[in-house]
C-alpha positions as CSV (number, residue, x, y, z in Angstrom):
1,X,15.3,-6.4,4.5
2,X,12.9,-3.7,5.3
3,X,13.8,-1.6,2.2
4,X,12.8,-4.6,0.2
5,X,9.4,-5.0,1.8
6,X,8.7,-1.5,1.0
7,X,10.0,-1.8,-2.6
8,X,7.2,-4.6,-2.9
9,X,4.7,-1.8,-1.4
10,X,6.1,0.2,-4.1
11,X,5.9,-2.4,-7.0
12,X,2.1,-3.3,-5.9
13,X,1.3,0.6,-5.8
14,X,2.6,1.3,-9.3
15,X,1.0,-1.5,-10.9
16,X,-2.5,-0.9,-9.3
17,X,-2.2,2.9,-10.8
18,X,-1.0,1.4,-14.2
19,X,-4.2,-0.8,-14.2
20,X,-6.3,1.6,-12.9
21,X,-5.2,3.8,-15.6
22,X,-6.1,1.1,-18.4
23,X,-9.6,0.9,-16.4
24,X,-9.8,4.7,-16.3
25,X,-10.6,4.8,-20.0
26,X,-8.7,8.1,-20.6
27,X,-9.3,9.6,-17.5
28,X,-13.3,9.5,-18.2
29,X,-14.2,7.2,-14.8
30,X,-13.9,9.1,-11.7
31,X,-13.0,5.8,-9.4
32,X,-10.5,4.3,-11.6
33,X,-8.7,7.9,-12.4
34,X,-8.3,8.3,-8.3
35,X,-6.9,5.0,-7.9
36,X,-4.3,6.0,-10.5
37,X,-3.2,9.3,-8.8
38,X,-3.1,7.3,-5.4
39,X,-1.2,4.2,-6.5
40,X,1.3,6.4,-8.2
41,X,1.7,8.6,-5.4
42,X,2.1,6.0,-2.9
43,X,4.6,4.0,-5.5
44,X,6.8,7.3,-5.9
45,X,6.9,7.7,-2.0
46,X,7.8,4.5,-1.4
47,X,10.6,4.3,-3.7
48,X,11.8,7.4,-2.3
49,X,11.9,6.1,0.9
50,X,13.7,2.8,-0.4
51,X,16.4,5.3,-1.9
52,X,16.7,7.0,1.6
53,X,17.1,3.7,3.3
54,X,20.4,3.1,1.1
55,X,19.4,0.9,-1.6
56,X,21.4,1.5,-4.9
57,X,19.5,3.5,-7.3
58,X,20.1,1.2,-10.4
59,X,19.1,-1.9,-8.3
60,X,15.9,-0.4,-6.8
61,X,14.8,1.0,-10.4
62,X,15.4,-2.0,-12.2
63,X,13.5,-4.3,-9.5
64,X,10.6,-1.7,-9.5
65,X,10.6,-1.2,-13.2
66,X,11.0,-5.5,-14.1
67,X,8.4,-6.3,-11.6
68,X,6.2,-3.7,-12.7
69,X,6.2,-4.5,-16.4
70,X,5.9,-8.5,-15.8
71,X,3.2,-7.9,-13.2
72,X,1.5,-5.6,-15.7
73,X,1.8,-8.2,-18.6
74,X,0.6,-10.9,-16.6
75,X,-2.6,-8.9,-15.2
76,X,-3.6,-7.9,-18.7
77,X,-3.4,-11.7,-20.1
78,X,-5.3,-13.1,-17.2
79,X,-7.5,-10.6,-16.4
80,X,-8.1,-7.9,-19.4
81,X,-8.4,-10.0,-22.3
82,X,-4.7,-8.6,-23.9
83,X,-3.0,-11.6,-26.0
84,X,0.6,-12.8,-25.3
85,X,3.2,-13.8,-28.0
86,X,6.4,-15.6,-27.7
87,X,8.3,-12.6,-28.4
88,X,6.7,-10.6,-25.4
89,X,7.5,-13.7,-23.1
90,X,10.8,-13.7,-24.2
91,X,11.1,-10.0,-23.7
92,X,10.1,-10.1,-20.2
93,X,12.4,-13.2,-19.4
94,X,15.0,-10.8,-20.8
95,X,13.9,-8.2,-18.8
96,X,13.9,-9.8,-15.7
97,X,17.4,-11.6,-16.3
98,X,18.8,-8.1,-16.8
99,X,17.7,-7.5,-13.7
100,X,19.1,-10.3,-12.0
101,X,22.4,-9.4,-13.6
102,X,22.3,-5.8,-12.1
103,X,21.7,-7.3,-8.6
104,X,24.3,-10.0,-8.9
105,X,26.7,-7.2,-10.5
106,X,25.8,-4.7,-7.5
107,X,26.3,-7.3,-4.7
108,X,28.9,-5.9,-2.1
């Protein structure tokens, strides 16, 4: 359970870093640029600790990547004025479905 909580922290930090990357406007704004660096640093440290705790790398990375993609896409639509299409929604459903299958396939 602790590994999944730490994985949630890694996801939140990665999403924060990615959204800040957009807000940094090519690293031309200092504060969002610093948040990018800090967000990715926290994300990778937390992810490395998750792996050290024994969560399989395929499962951890699949959850981390899919949750990050879905969250960033949703934040982009809700707060950054980005558009979403039916094809994009279908793609997100496929990504999340793939992660569920990886998780089910790795069950011991």
